[in-house]
mmCIF file of C-alpha atoms in Angstrom:
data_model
loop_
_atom_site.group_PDB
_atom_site.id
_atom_site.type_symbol
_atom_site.label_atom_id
_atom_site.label_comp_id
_atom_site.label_asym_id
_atom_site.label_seq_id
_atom_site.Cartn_x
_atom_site.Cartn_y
_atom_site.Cartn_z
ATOM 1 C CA UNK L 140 86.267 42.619 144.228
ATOM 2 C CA UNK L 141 83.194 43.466 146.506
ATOM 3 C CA UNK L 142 82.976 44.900 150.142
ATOM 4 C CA UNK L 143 80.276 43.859 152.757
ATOM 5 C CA UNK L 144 78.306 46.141 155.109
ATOM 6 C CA UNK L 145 76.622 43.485 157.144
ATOM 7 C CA UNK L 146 75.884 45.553 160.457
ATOM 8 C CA UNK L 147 73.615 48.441 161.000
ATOM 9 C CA UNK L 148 75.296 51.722 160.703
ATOM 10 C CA UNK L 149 78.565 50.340 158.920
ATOM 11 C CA UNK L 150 80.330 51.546 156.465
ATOM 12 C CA UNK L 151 83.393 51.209 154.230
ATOM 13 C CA UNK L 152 84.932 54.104 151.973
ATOM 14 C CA UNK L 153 86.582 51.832 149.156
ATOM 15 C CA UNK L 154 89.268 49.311 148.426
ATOM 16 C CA UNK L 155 88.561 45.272 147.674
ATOM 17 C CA UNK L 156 87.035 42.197 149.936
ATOM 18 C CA UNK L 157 86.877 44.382 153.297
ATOM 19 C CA UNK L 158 83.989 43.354 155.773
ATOM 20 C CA UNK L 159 81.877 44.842 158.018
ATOM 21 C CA UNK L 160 80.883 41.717 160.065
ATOM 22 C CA UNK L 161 77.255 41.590 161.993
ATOM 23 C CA UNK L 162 78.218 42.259 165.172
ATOM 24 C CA UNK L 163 79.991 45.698 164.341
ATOM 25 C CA UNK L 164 77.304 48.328 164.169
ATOM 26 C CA UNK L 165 78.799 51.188 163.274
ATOM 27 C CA UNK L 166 81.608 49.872 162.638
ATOM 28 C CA UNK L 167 83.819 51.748 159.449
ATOM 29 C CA UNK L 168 86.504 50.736 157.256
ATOM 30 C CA UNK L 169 88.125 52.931 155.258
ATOM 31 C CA UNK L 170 89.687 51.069 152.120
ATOM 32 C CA UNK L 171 92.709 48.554 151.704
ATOM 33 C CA UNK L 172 92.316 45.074 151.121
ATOM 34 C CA UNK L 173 90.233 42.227 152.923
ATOM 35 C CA UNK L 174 90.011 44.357 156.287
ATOM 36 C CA UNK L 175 87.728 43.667 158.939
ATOM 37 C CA UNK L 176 85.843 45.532 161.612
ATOM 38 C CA UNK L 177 83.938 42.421 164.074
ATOM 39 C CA UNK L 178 82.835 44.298 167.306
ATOM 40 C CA UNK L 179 80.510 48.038 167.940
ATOM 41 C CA UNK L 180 82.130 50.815 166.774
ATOM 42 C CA UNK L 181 85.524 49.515 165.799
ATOM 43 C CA UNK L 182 87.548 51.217 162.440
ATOM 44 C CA UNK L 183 90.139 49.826 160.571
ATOM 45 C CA UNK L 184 91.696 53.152 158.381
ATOM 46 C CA UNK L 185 93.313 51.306 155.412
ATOM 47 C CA UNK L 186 96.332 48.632 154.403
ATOM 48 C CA UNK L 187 96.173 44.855 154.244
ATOM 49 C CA UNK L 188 94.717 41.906 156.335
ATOM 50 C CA UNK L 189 93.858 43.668 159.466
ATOM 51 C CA UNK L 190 91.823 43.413 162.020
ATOM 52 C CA UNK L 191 89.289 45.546 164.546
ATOM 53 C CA UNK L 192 87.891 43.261 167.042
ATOM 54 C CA UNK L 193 87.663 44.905 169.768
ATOM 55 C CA UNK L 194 84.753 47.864 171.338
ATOM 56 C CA UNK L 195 85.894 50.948 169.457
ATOM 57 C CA UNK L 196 88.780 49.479 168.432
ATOM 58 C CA UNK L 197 91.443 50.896 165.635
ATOM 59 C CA UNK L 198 93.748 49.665 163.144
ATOM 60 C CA UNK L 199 94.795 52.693 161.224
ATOM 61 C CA UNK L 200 96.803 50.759 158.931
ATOM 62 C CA UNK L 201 99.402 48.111 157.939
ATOM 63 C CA UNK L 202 99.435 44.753 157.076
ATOM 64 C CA UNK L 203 98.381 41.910 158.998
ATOM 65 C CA UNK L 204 97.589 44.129 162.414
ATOM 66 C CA UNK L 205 95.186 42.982 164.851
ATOM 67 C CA UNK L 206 93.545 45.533 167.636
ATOM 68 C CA UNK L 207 91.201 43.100 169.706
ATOM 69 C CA UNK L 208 91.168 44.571 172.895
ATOM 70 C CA UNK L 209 88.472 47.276 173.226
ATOM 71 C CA UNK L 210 89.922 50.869 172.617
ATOM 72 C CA UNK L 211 92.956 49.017 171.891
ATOM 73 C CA UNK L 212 94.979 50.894 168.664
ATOM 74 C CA UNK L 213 97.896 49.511 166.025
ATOM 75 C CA UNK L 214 98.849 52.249 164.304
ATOM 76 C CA UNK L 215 100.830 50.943 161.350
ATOM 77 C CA UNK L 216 103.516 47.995 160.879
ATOM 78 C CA UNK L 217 103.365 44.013 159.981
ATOM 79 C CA UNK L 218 101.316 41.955 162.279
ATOM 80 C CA UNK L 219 101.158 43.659 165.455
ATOM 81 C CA UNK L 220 98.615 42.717 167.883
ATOM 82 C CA UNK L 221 96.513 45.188 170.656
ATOM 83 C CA UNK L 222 94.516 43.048 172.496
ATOM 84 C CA UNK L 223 94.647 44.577 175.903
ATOM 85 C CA UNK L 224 92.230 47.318 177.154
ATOM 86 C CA UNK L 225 93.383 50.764 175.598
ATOM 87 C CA UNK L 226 96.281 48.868 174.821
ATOM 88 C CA UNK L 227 98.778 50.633 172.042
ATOM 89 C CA UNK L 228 101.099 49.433 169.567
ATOM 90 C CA UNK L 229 102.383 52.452 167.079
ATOM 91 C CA UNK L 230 104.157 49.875 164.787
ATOM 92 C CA UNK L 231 107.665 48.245 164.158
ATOM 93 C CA UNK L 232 107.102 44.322 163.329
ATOM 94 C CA UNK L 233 105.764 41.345 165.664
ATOM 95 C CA UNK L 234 104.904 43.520 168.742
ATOM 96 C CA UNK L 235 102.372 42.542 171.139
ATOM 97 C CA UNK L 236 100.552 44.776 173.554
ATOM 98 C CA UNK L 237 98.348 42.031 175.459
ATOM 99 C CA UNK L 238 96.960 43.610 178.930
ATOM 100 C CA UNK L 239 95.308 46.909 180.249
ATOM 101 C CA UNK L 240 96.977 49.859 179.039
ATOM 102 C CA UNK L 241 100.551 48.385 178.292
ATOM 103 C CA UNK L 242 101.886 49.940 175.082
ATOM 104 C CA UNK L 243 104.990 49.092 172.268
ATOM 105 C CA UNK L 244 105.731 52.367 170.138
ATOM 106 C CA UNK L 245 107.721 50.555 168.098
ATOM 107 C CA UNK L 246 110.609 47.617 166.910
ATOM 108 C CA UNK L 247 110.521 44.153 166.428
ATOM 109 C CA UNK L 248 109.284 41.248 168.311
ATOM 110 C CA UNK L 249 108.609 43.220 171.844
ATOM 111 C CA UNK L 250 106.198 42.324 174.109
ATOM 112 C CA UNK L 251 104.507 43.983 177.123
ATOM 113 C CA UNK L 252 102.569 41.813 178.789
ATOM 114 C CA UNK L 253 101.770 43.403 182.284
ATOM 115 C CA UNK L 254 99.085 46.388 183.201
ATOM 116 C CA UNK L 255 100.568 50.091 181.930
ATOM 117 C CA UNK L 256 104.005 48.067 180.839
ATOM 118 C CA UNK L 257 105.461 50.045 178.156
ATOM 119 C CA UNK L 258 108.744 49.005 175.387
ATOM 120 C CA UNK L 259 109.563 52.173 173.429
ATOM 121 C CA UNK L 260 111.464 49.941 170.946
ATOM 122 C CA UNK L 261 114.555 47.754 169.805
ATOM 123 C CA UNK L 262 114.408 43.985 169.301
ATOM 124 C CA UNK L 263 112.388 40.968 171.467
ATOM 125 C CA UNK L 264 112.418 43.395 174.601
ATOM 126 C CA UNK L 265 109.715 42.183 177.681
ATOM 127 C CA UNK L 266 107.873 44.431 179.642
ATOM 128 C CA UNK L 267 106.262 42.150 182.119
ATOM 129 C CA UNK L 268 106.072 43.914 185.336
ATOM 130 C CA UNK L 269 103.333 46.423 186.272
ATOM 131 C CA UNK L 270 104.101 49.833 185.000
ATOM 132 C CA UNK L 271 107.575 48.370 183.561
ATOM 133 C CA UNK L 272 109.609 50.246 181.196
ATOM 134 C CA UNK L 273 111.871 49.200 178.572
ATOM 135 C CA UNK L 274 113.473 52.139 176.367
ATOM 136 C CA UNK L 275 114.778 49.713 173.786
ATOM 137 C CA UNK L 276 118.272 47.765 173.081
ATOM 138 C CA UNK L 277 117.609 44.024 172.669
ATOM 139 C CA UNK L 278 117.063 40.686 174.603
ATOM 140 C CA UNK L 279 116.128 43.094 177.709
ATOM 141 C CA UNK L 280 113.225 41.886 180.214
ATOM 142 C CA UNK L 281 111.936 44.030 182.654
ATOM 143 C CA UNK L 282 109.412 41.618 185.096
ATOM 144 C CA UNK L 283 108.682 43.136 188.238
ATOM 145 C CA UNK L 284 106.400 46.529 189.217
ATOM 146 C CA UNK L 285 108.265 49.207 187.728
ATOM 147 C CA UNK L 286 111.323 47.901 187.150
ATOM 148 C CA UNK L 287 112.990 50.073 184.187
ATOM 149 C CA UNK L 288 115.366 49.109 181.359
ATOM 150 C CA UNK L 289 116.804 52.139 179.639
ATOM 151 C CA UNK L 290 118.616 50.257 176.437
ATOM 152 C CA UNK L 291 121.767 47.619 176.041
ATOM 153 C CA UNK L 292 121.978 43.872 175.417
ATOM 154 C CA UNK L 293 120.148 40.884 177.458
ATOM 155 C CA UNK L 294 119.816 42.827 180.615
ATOM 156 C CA UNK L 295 117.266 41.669 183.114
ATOM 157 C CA UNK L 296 115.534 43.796 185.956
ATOM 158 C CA UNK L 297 113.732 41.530 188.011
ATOM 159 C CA UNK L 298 113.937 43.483 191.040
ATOM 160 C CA UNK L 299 110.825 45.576 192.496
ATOM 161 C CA UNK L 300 111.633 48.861 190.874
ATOM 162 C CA UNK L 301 115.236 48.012 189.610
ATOM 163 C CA UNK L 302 116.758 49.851 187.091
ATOM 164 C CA UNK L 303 119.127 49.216 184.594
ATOM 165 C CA UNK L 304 121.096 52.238 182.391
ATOM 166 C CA UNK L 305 121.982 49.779 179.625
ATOM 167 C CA UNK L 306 125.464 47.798 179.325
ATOM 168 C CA UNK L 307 124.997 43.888 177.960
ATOM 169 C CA UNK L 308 124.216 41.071 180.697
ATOM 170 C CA UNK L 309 123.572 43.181 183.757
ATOM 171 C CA UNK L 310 120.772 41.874 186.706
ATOM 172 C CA UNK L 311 119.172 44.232 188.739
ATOM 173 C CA UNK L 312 117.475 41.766 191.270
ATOM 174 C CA UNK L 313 117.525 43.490 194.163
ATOM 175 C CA UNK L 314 114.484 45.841 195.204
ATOM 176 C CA UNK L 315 115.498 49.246 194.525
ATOM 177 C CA UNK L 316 118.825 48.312 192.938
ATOM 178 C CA UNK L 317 120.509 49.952 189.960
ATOM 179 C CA UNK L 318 123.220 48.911 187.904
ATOM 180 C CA UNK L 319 124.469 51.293 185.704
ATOM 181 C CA UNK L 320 125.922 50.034 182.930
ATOM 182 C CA UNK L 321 129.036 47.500 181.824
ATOM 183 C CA UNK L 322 128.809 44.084 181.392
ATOM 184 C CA UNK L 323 127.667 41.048 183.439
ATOM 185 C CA UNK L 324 127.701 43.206 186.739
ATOM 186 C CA UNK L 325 124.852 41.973 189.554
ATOM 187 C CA UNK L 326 122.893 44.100 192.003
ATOM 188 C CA UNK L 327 121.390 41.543 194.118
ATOM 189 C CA UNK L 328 120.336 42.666 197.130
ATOM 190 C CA UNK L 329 118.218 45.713 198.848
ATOM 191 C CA UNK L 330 119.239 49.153 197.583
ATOM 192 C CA UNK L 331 122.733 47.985 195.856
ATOM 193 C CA UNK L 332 124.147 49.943 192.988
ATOM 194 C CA UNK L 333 126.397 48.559 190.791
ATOM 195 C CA UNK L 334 127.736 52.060 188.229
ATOM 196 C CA UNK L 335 129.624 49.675 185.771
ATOM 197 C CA UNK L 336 132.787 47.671 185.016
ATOM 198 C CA UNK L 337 132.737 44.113 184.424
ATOM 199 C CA UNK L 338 131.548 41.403 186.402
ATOM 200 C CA UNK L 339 131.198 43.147 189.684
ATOM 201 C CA UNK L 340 128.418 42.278 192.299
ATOM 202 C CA UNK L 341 126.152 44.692 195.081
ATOM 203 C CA UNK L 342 125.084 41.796 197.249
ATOM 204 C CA UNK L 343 124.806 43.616 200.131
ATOM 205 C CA UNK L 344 121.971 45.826 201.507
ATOM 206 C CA UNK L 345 122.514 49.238 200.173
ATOM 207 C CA UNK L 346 125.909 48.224 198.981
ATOM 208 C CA UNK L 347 127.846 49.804 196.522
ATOM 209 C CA UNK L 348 130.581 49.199 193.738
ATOM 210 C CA UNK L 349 131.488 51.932 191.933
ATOM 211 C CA UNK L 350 133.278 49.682 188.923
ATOM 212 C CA UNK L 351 136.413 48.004 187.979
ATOM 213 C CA UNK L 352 136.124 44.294 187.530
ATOM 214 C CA UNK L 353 135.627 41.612 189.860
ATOM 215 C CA UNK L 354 134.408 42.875 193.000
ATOM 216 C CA UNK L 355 132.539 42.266 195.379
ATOM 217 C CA UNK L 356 130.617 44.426 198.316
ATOM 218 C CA UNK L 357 128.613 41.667 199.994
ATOM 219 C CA UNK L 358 128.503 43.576 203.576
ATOM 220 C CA UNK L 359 125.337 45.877 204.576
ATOM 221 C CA UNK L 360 125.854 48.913 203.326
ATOM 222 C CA UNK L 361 129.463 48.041 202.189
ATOM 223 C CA UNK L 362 131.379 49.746 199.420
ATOM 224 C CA UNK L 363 133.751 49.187 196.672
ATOM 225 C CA UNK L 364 135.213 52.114 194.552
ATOM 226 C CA UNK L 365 137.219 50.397 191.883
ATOM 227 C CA UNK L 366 139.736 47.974 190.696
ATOM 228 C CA UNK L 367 140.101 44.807 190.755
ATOM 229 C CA UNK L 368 139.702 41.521 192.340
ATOM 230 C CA UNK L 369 138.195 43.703 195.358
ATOM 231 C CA UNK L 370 136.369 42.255 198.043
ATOM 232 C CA UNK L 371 134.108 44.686 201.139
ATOM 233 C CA UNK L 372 132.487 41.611 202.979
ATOM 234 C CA UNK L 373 131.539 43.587 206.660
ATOM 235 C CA UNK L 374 128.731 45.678 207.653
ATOM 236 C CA UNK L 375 129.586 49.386 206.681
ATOM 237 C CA UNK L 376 133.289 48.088 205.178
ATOM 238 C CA UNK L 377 135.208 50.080 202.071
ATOM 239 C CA UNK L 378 137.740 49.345 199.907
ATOM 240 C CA UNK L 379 138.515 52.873 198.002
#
């Protein structure tokens, strides 16, 4: 079991087969097993099998992380990969940070994929939008500037800064829209709001359905309360 310094400046604290590769001056290791450090600066703390490829780069530890982007930084977990600029992955399982700044704290199989995108956890979530959030919950995609996923089940914000509270199967696609919760609702338009139920849509601009089931408020700035089967089709109409 040997370790290799093979850059000026390197060095590695202990452990077995870890490498200090020749373009890594001062690049440090601290122990584990067959770790590397490949690019200036870059530090991989301890575990198993990881990787710090990138300028200043930092695995801290784990198994099987990879932090590639420069000041990119996996902080613990099974094959996570950093490989955008000052990109962030804390841990969890299969999570991928891949552009400027975007950041997964945690879970498994989440990806952000777009500048400053962040997932804060759950399972195969997708940040994809610039400055997209996705709390957690799983299946969700948020993939448009801002748009913002608090939790729930296969939701999808596609919408220029949509939001959705949570609820399973909900589509904010409308710029500005917000559905609230439930399941299988639709805010599809300009400013609708959809606060929950089941299978309502907000295809109006600015429309509104409160909740219930089955309705629809496809007028401008149209508006159904509740209940069901209701339908607010004209500019400015209600159904209470």
């Amino acid at each position: 079991y040997t370790n290799g310094v093979n850059a000026r400046f390197g060095m590695i604290g202990g452990g077995a087969n870890n490498v200090i590769y020749s373009g890594a001056p001062y690049g440090t290791i601290g122990g584990g097993l067959q770790n590397g450090a490949s690019s200036n600066a870059a530090v991989v703390a301890g575990g198993y099998y990881n990787l710090a490829s990138g300028f200043e780069a930092v695995v801290a530890g784990g198994e099987g992380n990879t932090a590639s982007g420069s000041v990119a930084f996996v902080g613990s977990g099974i094959t996570n990969l950093a490989s955008g600029i000052v990109s962030f992955v804390g841990g969890g399982e299969l999570n991928g940070a891949t552009t400027q700044g975007a950041a997964v704290v945690g879970g498994y199989g989440n990806l952000a994929s777009a500048t400053n995108s962040i997932i804060g956890g759950g399972v195969s979530n997708v940040s994809s939008g610039i400055i997209a959030f996705v709390g957690g919950g799983f299946f969700n995609a948020a993939t448009n500037y801002g748009a913002m996923i608090a939790g729930g089940v296969s939701n999808y914000a596609s919408g220029y800064e949509a939001v959705i509270g949570g609820g399973e199967l909900n589509t904010a696609s409308g710029s500005i829209s917000h559905v609230g919760g439930g399941y299988d609702n639709g805010a599809t338009n300009y400013g609708a709001v959809v606060g929950g139920g089941f299978a309502n849509i907000a295809g109006g601009t600015n429309s509104l359905v409160a909740g219930g089931s089955y309705n629809v408020a496809s007028g401008v700035v149209s508006t159904v309360g509740g209940g069901y089967y209701n339908g607010a089709t004209g500019q400015g109409s209600t159904v209470p």
